[in-house]
Coordinates of C-alpha atoms and ligand atoms in Angstrom, one line a residue:
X4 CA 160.9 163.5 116.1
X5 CA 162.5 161.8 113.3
X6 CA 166.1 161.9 111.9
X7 CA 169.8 162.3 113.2
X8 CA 169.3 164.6 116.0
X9 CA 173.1 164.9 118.4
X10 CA 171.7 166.5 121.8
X11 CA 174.2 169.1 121.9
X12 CA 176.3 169.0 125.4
X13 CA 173.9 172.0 126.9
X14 CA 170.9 170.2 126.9
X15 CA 171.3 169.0 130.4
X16 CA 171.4 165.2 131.6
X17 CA 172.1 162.5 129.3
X18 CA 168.3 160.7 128.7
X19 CA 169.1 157.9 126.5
X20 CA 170.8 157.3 122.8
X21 CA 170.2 159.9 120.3
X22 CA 167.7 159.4 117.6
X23 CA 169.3 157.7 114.4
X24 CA 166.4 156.4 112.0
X25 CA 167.0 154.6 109.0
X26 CA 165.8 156.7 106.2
X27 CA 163.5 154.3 104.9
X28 CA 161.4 154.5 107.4
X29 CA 161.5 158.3 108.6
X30 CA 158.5 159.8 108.8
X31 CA 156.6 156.8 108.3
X32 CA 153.0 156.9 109.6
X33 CA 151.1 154.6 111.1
X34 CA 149.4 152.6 108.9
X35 CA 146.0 154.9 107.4
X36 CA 143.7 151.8 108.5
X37 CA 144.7 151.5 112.3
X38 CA 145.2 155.1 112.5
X39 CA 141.8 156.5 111.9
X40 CA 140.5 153.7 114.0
X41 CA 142.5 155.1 117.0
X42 CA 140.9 158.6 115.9
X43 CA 137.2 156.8 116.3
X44 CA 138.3 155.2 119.6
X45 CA 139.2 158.8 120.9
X46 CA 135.9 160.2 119.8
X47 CA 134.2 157.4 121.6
X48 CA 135.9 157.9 124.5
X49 CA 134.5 161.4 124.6
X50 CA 131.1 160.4 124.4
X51 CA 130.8 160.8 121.0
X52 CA 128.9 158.8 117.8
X53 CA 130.8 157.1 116.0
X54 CA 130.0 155.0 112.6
X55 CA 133.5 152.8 112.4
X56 CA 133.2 152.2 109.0
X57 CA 137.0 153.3 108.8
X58 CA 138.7 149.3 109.4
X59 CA 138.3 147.0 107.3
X60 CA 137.8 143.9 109.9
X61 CA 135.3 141.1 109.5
X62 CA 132.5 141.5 111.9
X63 CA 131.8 137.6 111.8
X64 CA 132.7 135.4 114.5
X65 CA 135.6 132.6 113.9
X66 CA 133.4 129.4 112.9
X67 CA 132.6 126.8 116.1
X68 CA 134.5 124.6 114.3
X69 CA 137.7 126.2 114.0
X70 CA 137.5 127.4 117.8
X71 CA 136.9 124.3 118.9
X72 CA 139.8 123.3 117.4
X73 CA 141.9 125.9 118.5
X74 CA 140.5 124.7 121.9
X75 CA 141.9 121.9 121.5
X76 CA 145.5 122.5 120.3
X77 CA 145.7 125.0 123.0
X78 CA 148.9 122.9 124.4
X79 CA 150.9 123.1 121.3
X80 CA 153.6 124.7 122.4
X81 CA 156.9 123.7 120.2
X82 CA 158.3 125.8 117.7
X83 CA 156.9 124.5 114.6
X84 CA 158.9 123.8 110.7
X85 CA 159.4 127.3 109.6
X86 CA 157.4 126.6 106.1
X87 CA 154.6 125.5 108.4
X88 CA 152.6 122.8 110.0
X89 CA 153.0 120.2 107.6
X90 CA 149.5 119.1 107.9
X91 CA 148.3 122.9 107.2
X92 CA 150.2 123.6 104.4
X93 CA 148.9 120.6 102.6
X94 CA 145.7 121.6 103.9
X95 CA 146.1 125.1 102.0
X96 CA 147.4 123.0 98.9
X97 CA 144.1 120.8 99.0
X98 CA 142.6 124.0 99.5
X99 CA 143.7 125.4 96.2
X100 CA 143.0 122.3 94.2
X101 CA 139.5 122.2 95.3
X102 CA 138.5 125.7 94.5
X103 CA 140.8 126.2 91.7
X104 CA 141.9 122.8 90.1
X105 CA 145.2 123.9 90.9
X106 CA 147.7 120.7 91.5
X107 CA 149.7 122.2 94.3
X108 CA 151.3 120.0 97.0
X109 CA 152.2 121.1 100.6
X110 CA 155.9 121.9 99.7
X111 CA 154.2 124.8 97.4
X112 CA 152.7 126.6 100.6
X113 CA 154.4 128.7 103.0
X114 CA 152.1 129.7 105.9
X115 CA 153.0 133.0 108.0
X116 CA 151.7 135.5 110.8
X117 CA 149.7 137.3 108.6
X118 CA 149.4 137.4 104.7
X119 CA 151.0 141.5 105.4
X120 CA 154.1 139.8 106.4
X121 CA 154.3 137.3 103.8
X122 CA 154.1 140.6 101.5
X123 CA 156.8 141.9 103.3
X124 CA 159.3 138.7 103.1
X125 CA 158.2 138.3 99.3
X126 CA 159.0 142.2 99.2
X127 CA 162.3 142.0 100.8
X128 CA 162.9 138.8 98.9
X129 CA 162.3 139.5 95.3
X130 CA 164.3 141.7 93.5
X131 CA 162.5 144.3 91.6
X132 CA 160.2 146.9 91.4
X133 CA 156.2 146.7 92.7
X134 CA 153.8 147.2 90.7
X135 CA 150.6 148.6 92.0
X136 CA 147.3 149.5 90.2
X137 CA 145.6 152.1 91.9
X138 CA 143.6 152.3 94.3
X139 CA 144.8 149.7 96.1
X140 CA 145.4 148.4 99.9
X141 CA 147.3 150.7 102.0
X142 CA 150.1 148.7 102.5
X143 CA 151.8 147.6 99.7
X144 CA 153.6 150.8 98.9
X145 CA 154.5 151.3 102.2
X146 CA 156.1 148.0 102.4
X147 CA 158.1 148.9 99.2
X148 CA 159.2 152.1 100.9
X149 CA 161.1 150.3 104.2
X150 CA 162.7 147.9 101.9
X151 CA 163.8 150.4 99.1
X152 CA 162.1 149.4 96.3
X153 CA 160.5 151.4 93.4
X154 CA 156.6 151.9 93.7
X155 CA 154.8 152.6 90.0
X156 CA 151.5 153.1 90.4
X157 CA 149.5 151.7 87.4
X158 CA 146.6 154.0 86.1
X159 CA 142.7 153.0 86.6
X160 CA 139.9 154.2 85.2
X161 CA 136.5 154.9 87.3
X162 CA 134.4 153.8 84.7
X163 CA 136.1 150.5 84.1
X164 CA 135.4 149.7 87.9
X165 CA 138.9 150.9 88.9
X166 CA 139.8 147.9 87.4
X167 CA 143.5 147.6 85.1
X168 CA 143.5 146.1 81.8
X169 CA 145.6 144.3 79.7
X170 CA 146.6 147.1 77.9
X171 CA 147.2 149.0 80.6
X172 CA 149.7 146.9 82.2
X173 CA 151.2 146.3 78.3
X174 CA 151.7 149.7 77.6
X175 CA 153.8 149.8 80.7
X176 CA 155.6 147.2 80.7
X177 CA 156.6 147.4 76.9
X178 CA 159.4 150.2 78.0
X179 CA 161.3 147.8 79.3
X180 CA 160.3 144.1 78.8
X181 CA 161.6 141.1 81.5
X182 CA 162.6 143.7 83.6
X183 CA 162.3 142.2 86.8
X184 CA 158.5 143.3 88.3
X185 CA 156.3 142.1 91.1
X186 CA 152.6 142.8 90.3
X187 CA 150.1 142.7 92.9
X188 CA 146.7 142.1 92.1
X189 CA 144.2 141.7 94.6
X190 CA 140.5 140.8 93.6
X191 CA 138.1 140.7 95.0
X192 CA 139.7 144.6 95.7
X193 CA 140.3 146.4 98.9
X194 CA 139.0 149.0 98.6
X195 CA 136.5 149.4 96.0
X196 CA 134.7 145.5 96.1
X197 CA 136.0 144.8 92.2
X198 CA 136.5 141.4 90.5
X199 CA 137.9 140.3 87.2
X200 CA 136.0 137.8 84.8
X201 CA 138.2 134.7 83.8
X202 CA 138.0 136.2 80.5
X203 CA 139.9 139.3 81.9
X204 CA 142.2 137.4 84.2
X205 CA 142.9 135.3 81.0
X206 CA 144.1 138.7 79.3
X207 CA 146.1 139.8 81.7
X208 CA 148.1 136.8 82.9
X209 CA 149.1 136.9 78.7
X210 CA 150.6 140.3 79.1
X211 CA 152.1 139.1 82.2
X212 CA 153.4 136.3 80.7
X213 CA 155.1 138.1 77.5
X214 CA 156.6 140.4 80.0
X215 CA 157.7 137.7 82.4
X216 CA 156.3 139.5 85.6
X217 CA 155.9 137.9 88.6
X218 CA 152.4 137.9 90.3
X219 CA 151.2 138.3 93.4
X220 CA 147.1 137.4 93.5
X221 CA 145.6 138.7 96.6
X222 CA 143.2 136.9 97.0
X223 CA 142.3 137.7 100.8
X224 CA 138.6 138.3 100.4
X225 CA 138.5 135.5 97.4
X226 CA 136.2 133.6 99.5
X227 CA 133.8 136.7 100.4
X228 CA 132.6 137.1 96.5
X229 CA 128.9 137.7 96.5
X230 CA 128.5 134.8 94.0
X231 CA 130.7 132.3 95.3
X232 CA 132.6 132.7 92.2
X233 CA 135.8 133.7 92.7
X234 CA 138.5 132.6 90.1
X235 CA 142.3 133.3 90.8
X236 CA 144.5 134.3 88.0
X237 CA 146.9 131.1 88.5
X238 CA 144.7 129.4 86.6
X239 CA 145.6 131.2 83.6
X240 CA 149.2 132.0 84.8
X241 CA 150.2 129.3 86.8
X242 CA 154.2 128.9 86.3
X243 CA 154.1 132.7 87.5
X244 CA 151.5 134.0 90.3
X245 CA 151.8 133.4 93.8
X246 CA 148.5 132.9 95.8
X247 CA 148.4 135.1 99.1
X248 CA 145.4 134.1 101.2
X249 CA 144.8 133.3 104.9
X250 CA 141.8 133.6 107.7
X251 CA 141.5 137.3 108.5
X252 CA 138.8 138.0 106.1
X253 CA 136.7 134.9 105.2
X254 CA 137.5 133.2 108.1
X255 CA 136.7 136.4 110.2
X256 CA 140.1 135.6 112.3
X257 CA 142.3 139.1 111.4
X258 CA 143.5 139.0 115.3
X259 CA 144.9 135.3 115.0
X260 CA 147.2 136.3 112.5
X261 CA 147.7 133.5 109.5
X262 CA 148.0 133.8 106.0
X263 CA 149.6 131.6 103.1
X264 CA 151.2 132.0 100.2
X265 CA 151.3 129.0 97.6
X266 CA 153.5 129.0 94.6
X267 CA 154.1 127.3 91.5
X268 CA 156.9 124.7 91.9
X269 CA 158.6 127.0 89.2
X270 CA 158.8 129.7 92.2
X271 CA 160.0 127.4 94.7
X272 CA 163.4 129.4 94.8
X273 CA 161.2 132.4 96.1
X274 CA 159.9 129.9 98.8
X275 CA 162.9 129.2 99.7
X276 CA 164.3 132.6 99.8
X277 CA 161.2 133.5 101.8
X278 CA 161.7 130.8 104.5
X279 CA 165.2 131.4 105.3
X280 CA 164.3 135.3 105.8
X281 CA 161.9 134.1 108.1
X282 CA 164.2 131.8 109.8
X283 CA 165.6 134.7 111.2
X284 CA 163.1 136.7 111.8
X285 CA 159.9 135.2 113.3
X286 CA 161.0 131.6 113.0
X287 CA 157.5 130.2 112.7
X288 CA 154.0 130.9 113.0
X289 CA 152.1 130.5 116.6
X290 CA 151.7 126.9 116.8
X291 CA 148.0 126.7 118.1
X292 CA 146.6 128.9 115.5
X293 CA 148.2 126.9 112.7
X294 CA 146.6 123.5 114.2
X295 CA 143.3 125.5 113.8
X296 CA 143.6 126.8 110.3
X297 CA 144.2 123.4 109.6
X298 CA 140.1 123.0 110.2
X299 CA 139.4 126.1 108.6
X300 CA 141.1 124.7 105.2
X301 CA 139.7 121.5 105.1
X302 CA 136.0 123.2 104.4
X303 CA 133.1 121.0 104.8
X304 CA 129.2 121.4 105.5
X305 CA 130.2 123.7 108.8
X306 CA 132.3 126.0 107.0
X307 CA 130.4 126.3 103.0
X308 CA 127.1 127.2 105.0
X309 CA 128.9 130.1 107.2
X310 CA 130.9 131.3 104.0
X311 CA 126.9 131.0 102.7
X312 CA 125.5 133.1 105.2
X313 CA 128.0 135.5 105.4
X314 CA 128.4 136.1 101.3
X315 CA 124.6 137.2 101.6
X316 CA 124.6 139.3 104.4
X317 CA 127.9 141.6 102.8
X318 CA 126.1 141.3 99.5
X319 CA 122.4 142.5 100.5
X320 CA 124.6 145.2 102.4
X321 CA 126.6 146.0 99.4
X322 CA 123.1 146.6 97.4
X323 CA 122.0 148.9 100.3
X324 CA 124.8 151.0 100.5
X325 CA 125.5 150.7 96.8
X326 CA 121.6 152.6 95.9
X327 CA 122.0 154.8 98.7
X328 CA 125.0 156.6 97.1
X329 CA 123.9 156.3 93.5
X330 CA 120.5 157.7 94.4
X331 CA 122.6 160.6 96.4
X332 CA 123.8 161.3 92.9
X333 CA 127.6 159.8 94.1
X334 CA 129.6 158.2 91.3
X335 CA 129.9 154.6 92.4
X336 CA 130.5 150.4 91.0
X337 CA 128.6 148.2 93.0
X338 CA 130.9 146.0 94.8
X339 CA 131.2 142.0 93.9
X340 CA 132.5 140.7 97.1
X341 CA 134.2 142.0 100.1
X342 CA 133.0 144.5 102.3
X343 CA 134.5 147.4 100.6
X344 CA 132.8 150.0 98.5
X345 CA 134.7 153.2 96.9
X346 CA 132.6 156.0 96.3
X347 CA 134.0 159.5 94.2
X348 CA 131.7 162.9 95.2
X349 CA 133.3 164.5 92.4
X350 CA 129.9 164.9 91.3
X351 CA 129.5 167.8 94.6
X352 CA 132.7 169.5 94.1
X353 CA 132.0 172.7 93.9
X354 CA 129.4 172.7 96.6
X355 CA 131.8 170.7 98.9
X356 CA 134.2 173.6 97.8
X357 CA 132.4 176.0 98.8
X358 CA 132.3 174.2 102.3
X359 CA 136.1 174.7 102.2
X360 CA 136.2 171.0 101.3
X361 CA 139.0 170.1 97.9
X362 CA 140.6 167.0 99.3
X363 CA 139.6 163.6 100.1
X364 CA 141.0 163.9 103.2
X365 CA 139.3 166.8 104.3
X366 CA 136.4 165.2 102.8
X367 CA 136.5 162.6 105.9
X368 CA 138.1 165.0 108.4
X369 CA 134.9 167.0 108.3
X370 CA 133.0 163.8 107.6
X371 CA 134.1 162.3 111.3
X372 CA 133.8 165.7 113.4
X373 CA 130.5 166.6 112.0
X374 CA 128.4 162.9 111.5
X375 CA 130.8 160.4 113.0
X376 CA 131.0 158.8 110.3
X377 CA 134.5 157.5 110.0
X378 CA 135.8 156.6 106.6
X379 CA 138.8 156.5 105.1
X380 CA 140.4 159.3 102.1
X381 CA 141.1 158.1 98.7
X382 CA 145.0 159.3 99.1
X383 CA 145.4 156.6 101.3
X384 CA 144.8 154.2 98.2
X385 CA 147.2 156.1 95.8
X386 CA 144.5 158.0 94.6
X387 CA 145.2 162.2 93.9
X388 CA 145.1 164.3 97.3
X389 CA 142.0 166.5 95.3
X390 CA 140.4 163.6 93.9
X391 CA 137.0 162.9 96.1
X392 CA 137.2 159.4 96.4
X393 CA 136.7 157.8 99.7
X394 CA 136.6 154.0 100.8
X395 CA 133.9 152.7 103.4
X396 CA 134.0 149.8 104.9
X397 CA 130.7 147.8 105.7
X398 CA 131.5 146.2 109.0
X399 CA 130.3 147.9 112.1
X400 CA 127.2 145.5 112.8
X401 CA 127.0 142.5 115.1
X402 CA 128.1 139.8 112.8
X403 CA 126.7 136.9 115.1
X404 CA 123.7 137.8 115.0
X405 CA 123.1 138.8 111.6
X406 CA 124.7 135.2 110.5
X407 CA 122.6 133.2 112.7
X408 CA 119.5 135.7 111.1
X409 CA 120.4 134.6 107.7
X410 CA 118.9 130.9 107.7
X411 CA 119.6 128.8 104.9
X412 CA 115.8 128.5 104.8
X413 CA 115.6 131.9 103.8
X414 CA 115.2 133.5 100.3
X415 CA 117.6 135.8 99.2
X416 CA 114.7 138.8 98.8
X417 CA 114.1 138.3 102.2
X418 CA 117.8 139.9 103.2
X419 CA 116.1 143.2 102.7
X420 CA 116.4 146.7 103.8
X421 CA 114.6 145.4 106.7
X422 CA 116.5 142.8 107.1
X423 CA 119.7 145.1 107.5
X424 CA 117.8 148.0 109.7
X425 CA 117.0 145.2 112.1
X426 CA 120.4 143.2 111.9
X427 CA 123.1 146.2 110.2
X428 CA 121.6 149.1 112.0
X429 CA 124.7 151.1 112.7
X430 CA 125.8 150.6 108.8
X431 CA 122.3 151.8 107.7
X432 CA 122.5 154.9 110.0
X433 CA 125.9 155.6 109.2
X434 CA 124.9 155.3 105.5
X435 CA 121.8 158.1 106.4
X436 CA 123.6 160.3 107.9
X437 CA 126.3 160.2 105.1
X438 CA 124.0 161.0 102.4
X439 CA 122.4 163.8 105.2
X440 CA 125.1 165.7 105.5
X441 CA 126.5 165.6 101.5
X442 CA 124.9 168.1 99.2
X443 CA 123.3 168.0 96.0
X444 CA 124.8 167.3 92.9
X445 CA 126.5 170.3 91.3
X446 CA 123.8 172.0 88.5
Ligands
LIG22 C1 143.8 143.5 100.5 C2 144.4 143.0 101.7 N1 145.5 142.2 101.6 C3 146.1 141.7 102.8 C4 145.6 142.1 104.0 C5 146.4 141.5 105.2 O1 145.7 140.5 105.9 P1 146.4 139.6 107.0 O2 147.8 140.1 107.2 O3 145.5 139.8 108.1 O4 146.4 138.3 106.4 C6 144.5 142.9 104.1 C7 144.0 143.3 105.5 O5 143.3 144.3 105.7 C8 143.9 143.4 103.0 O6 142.8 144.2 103.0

């Protein structure tokens, strides 16, 4: 029930306050992600198959390291600075300089419960509207939504790899240049696997910086590029992107909820802004966890071989699933990092019509009831309700065991399809029984 409802006196016996909901957040659903895997649970429950290739969590463990270190600040138990640990957020800056040659100092990094509530502080924070290409994470609009802010969706293309371009985001933002605009940008890309070149990232942080808008580089799954080659965008736009990162992806640690933000010194009036929101909200992050990010930042032998090992089991699995759906006849990019792919079976429309199928979301509905596979619609991603699109998320293996398979002594041919029957057998059944139940391309 949702709304301003006054129980009229009739009703019987009084059973609690009325329901008064702020209108911002009437009617709002779950989010897409946790909901359909609930729907999986349920169909497990009842005996059923199910392929949970619906959330997008790592399926790697948390590195020895880092839980032995968490082991070890298990008594931490004070309140910690509300900006963060101070020796994790210079950890994050070291971080940044390393990888990115970015000179960032502690006092640039904010550390939260979660890179999704950092979103939501900067959200509530920053005045102006969000700027989203599409698709993009489920969240972001959402977030806009409570807080009142305008969403515009910026327009993709599926053959430039769903990716936006300069132009793109010029022609938009010519109507009305230095309008105050948050633009996220988040590459590697939930949910289609997407990364920009430098020479792209180059091009847009111009047009960003002509228009004065404000970035936000999600760069959650920057670590999980096939290639090890991630670039972020602040090295061409430094006075004006924020960096959102944290553990949930790379780190496979989604339930210990930490993520970062580090700005330019430009932005520290954000920061500030950010912090004292937060002050009152969730005054700091769990004081544990933050001592064991702290190991988790500083990198070393321990931590480059398991970002090794897990970077070429997502990417063999990325090929797999990647030929299986071209070779279906499905219009798909192969994925560069991640462990996201974003098919479109526009290519069986009329044969999925004729199943009674014309939306993306019935395209899964009947997908789950009828295989088990559970993915997720491309409406949940800002795509069109008819559009076909659909994102699948490779992650329902036993990621222990497929990282301890993938030796350093091994070559990368030898992460094969047999490989990933032996170690990624529910993705490569999932995968079969996918391209089983679709039909053949329309004549
Ligand atoms: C693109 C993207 N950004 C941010 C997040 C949020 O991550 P966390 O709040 O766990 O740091 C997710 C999680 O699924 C994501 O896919």
């Amino acid at each position: 029930m949702t709304g301003s409802m006054p129980r009229s006196k009739k009703e019987g016996p009084y059973d609690g306050p009325d329901v008064h909901l702020n209108l911002n957040v009437r009617g709002l659903p779950p989010s897409a992600t946790l909901a359909i895997n609930e729907r999986s649970d349920e169909l497990l429950a009842e005996g059923r198959n199910v392929y949970k290739l619906g959330l997008g969590q790592s399926p790697f463990p948390v590195p020895e390291p880092v839980v032995e270190s968490l082991r070890a600040h298990a008594h931490e138990k004070d309140y910690l600075p509300v900006r963060g640990l101070p020796a994790l957020r210079d950890a994050v800056a070291a971080y940044h300089d390393r990888r990115e040659g970015l000179r960032r100092g502690g006092d640039d990094v904010l550390i939260g419960p979660g890179s999704k509530e950092l979103m939501f502080l900067l959200q509530l924070a920053y005045y102006g509207d969000l700027l989203v290409p599409t698709p993009s994470w489920v969240s972001y609009a959402p977030q806009a939504h409570i807080i009142g802010r305008h969403v515009r969706w910026l327009k993709t293309r599926a053959d430039h790899g769903w990716l936006l371009t300069p132009d793109e985001l010029d022609a938009f933002c010519s109507d009305d240049s230095g309008r105050p605009r948050l633009l996220i940008l988040n590459y590697p890309s939930n949910p289609h696997g997407g990364t920009f070149t430098r020479g792209e990232l180059a091009a847009l942080a111009a047009v960003c910086r002509r228009h004065k808008v404000l970035v936000l580089s999600d760069e959650i799954y920057g670590e999980l590029h096939f290639k090890g080659q991630h670039v972020s965008i602040a090295r061409e736009y430094p006075e004006g992107t924020i960096i959102s990162s944290g553990l949930s992806k790379w780190c496979g640690a989604g339930g210990w909820r930490v993520g970062t933000f580090t700005f330019p010194s430009s932005l520290r009036w954000l920061l500030s802004a950010m912090a004292a929101v937060a002050s009152e909200t969730y005054t700091s992050t769990s004081a544990p966890i933050q001592y064991a990010a702290v190991r988790a930042f500083e990198g070393g032998t321990a931590i480059e071989d398991y970002l090794w090992r897990s970077r070429r089991v997502l990417g063999a699995l990325a090929r797999h699933v990647f030929e299986k759906l071209d070779q279906a006849g499905v219009h798909v990019e192969r994925p560069r990092g991640g462990f996201y792919i974003f098919p479109d079976f526009s290519p069986m429309r009329a044969a999925l019509a004729e199943r009674g199928i014309e939306t993306s979301k019935a395209l899964c509905d009947r997908l789950l009831d009828e295989t088990g596979v559970a993915i997720l619609p491309g409406s949940h991603f800002g795509r069109p309700p008819e559009e076909l699109t659909a994102r699948l998320a490779f992650v329902n293996f036993d990621g222990a065991t497929a990282l301890s398979a993938a030796q350093h002594s091994m070559r990368q041919k030898d992460i094969d399809d047999a490989f990933l029957q032996r170690y990624c057998p529910g993705t490569v059944a999932a995968l079969d029984a996918l391209v089983a139940w679709l039909p053949a391309p329309d004549a």
